[in-house]
mmCIF file of C-alpha atoms in Angstrom:
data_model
loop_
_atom_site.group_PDB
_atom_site.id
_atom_site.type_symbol
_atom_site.label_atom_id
_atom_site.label_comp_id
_atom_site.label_asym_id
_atom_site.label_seq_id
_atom_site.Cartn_x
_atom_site.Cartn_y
_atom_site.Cartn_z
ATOM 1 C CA UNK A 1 -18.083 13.792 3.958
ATOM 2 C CA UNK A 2 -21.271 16.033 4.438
ATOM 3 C CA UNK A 3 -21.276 19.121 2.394
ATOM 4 C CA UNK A 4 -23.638 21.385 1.495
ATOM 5 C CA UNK A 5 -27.438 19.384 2.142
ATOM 6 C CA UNK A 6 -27.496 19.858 -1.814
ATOM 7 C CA UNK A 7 -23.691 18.223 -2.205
ATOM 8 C CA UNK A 8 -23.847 15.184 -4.414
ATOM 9 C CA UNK A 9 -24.341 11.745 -2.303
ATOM 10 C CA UNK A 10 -23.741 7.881 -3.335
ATOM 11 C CA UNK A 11 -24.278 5.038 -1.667
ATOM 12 C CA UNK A 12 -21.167 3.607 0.464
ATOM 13 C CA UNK A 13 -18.860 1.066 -0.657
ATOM 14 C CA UNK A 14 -19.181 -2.221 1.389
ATOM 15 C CA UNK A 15 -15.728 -3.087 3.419
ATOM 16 C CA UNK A 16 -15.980 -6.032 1.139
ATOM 17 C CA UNK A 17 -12.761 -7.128 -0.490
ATOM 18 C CA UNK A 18 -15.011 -9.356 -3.059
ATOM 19 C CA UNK A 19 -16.986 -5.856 -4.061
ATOM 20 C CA UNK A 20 -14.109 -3.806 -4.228
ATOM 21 C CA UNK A 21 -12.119 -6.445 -6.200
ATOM 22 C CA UNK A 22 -15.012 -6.874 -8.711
ATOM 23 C CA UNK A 23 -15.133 -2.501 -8.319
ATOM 24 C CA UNK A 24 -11.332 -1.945 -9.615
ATOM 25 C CA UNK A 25 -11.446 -4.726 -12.369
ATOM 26 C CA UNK A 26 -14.314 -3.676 -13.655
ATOM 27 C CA UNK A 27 -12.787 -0.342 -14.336
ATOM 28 C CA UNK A 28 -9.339 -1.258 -15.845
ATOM 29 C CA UNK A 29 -7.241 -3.031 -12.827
ATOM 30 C CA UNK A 30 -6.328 -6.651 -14.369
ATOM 31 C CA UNK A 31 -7.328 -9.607 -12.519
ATOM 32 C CA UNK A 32 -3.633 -10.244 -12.762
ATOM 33 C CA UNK A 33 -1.958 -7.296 -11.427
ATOM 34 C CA UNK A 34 -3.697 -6.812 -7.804
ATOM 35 C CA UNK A 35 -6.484 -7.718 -5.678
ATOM 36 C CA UNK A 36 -7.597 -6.881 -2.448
ATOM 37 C CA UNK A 37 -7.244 -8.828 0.466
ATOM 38 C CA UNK A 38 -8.859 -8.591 3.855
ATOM 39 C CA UNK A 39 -6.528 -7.782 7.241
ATOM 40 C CA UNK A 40 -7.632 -9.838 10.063
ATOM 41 C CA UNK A 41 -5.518 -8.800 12.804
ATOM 42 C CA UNK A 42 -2.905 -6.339 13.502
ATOM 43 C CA UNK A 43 -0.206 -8.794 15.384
ATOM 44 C CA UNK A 44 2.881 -9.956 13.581
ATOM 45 C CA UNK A 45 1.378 -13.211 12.381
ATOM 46 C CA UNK A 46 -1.718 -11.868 10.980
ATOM 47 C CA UNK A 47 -0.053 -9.703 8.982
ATOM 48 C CA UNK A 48 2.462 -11.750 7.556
ATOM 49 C CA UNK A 49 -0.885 -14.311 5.969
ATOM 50 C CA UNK A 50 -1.577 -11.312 4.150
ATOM 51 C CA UNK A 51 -0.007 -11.678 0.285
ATOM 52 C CA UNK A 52 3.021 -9.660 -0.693
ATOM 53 C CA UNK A 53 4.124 -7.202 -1.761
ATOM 54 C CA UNK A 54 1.027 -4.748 -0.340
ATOM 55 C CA UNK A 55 0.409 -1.628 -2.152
ATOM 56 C CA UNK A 56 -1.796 -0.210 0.416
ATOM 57 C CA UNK A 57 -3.669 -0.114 2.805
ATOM 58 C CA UNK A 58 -7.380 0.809 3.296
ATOM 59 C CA UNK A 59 -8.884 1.256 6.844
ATOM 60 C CA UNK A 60 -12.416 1.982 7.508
ATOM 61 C CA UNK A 61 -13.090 3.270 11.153
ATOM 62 C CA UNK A 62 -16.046 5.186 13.025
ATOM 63 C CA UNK A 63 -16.354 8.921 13.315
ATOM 64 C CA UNK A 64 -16.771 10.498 16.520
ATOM 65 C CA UNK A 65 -16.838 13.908 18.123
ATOM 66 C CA UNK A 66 -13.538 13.096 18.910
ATOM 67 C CA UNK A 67 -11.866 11.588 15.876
ATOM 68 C CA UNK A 68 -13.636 14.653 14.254
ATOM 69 C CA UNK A 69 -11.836 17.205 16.189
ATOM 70 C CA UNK A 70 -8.606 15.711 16.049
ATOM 71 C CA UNK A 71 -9.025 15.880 12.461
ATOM 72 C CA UNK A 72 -9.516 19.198 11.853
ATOM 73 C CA UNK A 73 -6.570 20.355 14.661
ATOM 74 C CA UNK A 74 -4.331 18.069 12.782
ATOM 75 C CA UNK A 75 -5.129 19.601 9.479
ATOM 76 C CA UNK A 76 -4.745 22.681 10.636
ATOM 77 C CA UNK A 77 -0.810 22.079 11.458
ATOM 78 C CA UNK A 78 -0.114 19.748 8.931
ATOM 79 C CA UNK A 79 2.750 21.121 7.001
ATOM 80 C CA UNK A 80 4.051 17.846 5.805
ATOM 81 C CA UNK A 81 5.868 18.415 2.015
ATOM 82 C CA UNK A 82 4.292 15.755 0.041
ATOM 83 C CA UNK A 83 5.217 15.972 -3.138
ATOM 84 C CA UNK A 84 4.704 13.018 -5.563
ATOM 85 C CA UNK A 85 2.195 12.090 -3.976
ATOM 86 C CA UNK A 86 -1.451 11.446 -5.525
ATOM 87 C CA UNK A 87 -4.272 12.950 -3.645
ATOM 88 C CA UNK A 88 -7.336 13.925 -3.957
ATOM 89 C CA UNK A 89 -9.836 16.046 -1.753
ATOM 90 C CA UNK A 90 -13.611 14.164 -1.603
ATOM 91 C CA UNK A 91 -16.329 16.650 -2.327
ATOM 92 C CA UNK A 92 -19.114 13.854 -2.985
ATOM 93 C CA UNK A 93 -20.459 12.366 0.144
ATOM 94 C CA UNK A 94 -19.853 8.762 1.254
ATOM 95 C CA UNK A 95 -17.152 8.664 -1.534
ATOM 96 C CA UNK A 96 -15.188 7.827 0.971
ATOM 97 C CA UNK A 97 -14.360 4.074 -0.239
ATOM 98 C CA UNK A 98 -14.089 5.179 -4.027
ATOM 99 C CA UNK A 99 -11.479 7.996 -3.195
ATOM 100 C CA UNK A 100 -9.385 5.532 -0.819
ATOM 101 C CA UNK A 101 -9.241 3.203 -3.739
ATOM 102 C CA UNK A 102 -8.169 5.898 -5.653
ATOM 103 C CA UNK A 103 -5.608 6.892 -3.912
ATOM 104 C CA UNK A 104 -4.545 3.317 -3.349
ATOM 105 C CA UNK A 105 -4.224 2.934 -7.228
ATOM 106 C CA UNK A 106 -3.006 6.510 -8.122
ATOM 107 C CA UNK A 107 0.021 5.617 -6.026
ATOM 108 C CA UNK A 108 1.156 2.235 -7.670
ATOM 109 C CA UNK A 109 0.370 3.203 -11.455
ATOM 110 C CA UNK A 110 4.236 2.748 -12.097
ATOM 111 C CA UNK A 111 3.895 -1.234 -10.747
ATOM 112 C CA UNK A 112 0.908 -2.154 -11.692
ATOM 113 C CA UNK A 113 -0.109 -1.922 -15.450
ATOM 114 C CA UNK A 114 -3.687 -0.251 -16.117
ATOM 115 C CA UNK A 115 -5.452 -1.792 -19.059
ATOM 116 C CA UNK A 116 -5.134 0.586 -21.482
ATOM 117 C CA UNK A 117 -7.929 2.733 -22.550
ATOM 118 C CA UNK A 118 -10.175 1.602 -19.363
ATOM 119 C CA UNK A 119 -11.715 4.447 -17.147
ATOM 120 C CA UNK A 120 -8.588 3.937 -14.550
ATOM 121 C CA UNK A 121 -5.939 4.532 -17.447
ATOM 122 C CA UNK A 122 -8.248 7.303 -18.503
ATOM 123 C CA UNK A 123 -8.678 9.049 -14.917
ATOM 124 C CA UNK A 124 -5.306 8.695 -13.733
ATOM 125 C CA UNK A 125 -4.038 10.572 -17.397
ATOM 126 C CA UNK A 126 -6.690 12.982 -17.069
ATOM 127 C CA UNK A 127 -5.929 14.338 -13.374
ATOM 128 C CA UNK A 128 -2.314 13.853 -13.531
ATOM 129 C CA UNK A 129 -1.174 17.018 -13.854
ATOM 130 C CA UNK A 130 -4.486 18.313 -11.431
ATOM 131 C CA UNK A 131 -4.808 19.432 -8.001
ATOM 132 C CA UNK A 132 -6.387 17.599 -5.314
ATOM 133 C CA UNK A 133 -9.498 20.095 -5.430
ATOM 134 C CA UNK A 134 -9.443 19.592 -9.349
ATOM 135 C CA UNK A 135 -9.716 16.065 -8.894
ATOM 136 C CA UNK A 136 -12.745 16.040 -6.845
ATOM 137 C CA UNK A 137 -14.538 18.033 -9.338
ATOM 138 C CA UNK A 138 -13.580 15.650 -12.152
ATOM 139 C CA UNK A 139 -14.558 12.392 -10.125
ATOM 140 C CA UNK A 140 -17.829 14.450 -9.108
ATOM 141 C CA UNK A 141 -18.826 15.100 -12.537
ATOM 142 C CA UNK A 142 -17.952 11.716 -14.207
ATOM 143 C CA UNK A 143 -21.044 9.770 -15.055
ATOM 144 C CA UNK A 144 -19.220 6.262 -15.796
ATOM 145 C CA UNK A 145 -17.354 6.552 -12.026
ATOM 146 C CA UNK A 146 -21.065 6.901 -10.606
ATOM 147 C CA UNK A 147 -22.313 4.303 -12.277
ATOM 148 C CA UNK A 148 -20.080 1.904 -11.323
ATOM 149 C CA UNK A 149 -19.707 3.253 -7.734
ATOM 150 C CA UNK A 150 -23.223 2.455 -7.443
ATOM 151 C CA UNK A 151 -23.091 -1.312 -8.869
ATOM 152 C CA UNK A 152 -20.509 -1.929 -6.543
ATOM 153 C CA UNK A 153 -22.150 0.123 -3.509
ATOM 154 C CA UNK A 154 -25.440 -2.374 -3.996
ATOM 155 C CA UNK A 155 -23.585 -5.645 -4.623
ATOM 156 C CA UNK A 156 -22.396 -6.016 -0.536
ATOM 157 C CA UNK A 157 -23.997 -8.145 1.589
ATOM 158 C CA UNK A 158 -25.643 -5.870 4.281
ATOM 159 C CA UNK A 159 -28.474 -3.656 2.791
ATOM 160 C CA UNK A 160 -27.071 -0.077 1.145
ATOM 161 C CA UNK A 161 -27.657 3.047 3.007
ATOM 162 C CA UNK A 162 -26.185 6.893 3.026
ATOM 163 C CA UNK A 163 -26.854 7.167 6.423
ATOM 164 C CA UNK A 164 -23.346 5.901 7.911
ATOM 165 C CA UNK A 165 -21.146 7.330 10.557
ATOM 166 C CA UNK A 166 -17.893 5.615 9.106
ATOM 167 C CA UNK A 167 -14.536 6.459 6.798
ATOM 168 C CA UNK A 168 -12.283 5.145 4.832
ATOM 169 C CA UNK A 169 -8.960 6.432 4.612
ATOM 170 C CA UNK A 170 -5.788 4.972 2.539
ATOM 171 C CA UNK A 171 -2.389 4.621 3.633
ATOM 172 C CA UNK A 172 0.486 4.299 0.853
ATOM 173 C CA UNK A 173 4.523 4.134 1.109
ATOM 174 C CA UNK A 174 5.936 7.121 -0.998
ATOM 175 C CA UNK A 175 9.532 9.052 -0.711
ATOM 176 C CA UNK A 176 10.502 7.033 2.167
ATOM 177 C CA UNK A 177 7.080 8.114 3.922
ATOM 178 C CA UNK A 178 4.165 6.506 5.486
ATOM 179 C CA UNK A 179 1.229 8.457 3.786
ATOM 180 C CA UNK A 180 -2.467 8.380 5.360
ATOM 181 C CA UNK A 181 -4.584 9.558 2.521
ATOM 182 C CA UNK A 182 -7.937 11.336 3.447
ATOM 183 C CA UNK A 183 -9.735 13.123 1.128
ATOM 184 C CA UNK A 184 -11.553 15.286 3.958
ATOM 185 C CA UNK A 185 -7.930 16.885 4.848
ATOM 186 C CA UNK A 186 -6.268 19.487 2.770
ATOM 187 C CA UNK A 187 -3.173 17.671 1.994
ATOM 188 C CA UNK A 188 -1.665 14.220 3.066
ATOM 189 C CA UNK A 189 -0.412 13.410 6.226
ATOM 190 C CA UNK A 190 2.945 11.658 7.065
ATOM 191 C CA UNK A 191 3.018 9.090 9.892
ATOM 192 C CA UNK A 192 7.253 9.197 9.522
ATOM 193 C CA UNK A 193 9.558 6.399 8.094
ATOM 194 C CA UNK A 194 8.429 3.957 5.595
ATOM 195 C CA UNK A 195 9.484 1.542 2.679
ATOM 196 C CA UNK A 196 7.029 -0.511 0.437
ATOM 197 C CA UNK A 197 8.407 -3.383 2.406
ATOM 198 C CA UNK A 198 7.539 -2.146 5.693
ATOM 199 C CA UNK A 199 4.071 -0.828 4.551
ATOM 200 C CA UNK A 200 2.049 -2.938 6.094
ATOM 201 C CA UNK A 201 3.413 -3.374 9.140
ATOM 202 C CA UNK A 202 4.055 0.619 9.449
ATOM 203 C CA UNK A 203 0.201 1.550 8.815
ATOM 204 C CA UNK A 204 -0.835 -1.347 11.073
ATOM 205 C CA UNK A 205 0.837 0.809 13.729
ATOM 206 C CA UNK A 206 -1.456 3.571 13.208
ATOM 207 C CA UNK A 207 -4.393 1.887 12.914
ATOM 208 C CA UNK A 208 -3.312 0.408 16.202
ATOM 209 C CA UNK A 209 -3.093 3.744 18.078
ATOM 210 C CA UNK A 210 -6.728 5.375 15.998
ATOM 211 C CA UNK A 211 -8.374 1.898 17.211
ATOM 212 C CA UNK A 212 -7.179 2.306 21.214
ATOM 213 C CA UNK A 213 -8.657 5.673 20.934
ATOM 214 C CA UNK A 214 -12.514 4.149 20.320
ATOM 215 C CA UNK A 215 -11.541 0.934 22.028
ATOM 216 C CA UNK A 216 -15.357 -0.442 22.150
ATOM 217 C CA UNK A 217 -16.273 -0.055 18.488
ATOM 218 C CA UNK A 218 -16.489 -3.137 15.998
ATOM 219 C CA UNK A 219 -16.611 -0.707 13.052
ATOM 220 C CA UNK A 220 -13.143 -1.305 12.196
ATOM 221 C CA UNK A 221 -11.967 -2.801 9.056
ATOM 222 C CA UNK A 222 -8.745 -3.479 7.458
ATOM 223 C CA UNK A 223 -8.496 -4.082 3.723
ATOM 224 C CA UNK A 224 -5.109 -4.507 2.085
ATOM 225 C CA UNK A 225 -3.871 -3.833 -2.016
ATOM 226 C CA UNK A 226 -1.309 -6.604 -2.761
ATOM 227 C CA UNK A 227 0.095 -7.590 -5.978
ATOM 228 C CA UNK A 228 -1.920 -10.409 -7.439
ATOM 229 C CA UNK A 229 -0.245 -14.074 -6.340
ATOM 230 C CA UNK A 230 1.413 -15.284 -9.637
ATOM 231 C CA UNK A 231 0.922 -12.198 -11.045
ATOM 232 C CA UNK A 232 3.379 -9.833 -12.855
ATOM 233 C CA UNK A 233 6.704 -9.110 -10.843
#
């Protein structure tokens, strides 16, 4: 997200499951409790290699005149209730990847157990009781969140640049909703019915129908949150 040219820019976050897994433990995920996975199609037996349960879903696609404009006309007439659901807005540009991981997290704090004390635990208390525009400030002005943003934005394969013309966005199961999480919009957006069982499946939809829109771009990339295999139930 481009703000004003002074507006506070990282480095992007590799669609690297290895960086991001390395990202999220570093800061208080266990090892133990989830990992992410990469998504390597969107047919019925691709999905179904990916480990269960998923907690979300991260998708990373390429912005276009037109993805850009459908953006804004659907945030305009988004009236969606979503209560209970944490979001944040993204004030810092290419933050992108940091705020979808975020979101994934903020989401699952009552499965997944935060080390206690880590910056995670620590964020997640912190901007509880925040709004999404409070949120972004507080990620903006923490010093330990760019740090680490940065380690991880530099540890990718392919050389680290802010000049990029894709987004992640994060899609979560909450109140019987399919939630796509972008911290551009004003508020989350429902995509209808959903379950934490049907999660994966449900957002692989939508990905389907964004990806047919820009049908000659390879800049897509799935990334999946599942619970850890063998770890806590």
């Amino acid at each position: 997200m481009d703000e004003a040219p002074t507006a506070k820019r990282w480095l992007p976050l590799e669609a690297n499951p290895d960086v991001m897994n390395q990202f999220l433990w570093g800061l208080g995920l266990p090892e133990t409790e989830a990992e992410c996975y990469d998504v390597y199609g969107l047919d019925d037996e691709l999905l179904e290699m990916v480990p269960k349960p998923v907690l979300a879903v991260l998708f990373l696609y390429p912005l276009t005149s037109q993805s850009e404009e459908e953006r804004i006309l659907q945030d305009s007439a988004n009236k969606e209730s979503s209560s209970g659901v944490y979001f944040m807005r993204q004030t810092v540009g290419n933050a992108c990847g940091t705020v979808g991981l975020l979101h994934a997290i903020g989401n699952v704090t009552s499965e997944i157990n935060l080390l206690e004390g880590s910056f995670l635990d620590r964020f997640f208390k912190s901007t509880a009781s925040m709004d999404a525009m409070e949120r972004a400030v507080f990620l903006e002005k923490d010093r330990e969140m760019e740090v680490a943003h940065s380690v991880a934005a530099t540890a990718g394969e392919t050389e680290a640049s802010d000049d990029v013309d894709t987004h992640f966005i994060c899609f979560t199961s909450m109140n019987g909703q399919l939630y796509e999480l972008d911290g551009r919009r004003s508020a989350p957006v429902s995509h209808g019915a959903s379950s934490p069982s049907t999660l994966l499946q449900d957002a692989a939809k939508v990905i389907q129908g964004m990806i047919q829109k820009n049908p000659d771009s390879v800049k897509f990339n799935v990334i999946a949150l599942s619970k850890s295999v063998g770890g806590n139930d």
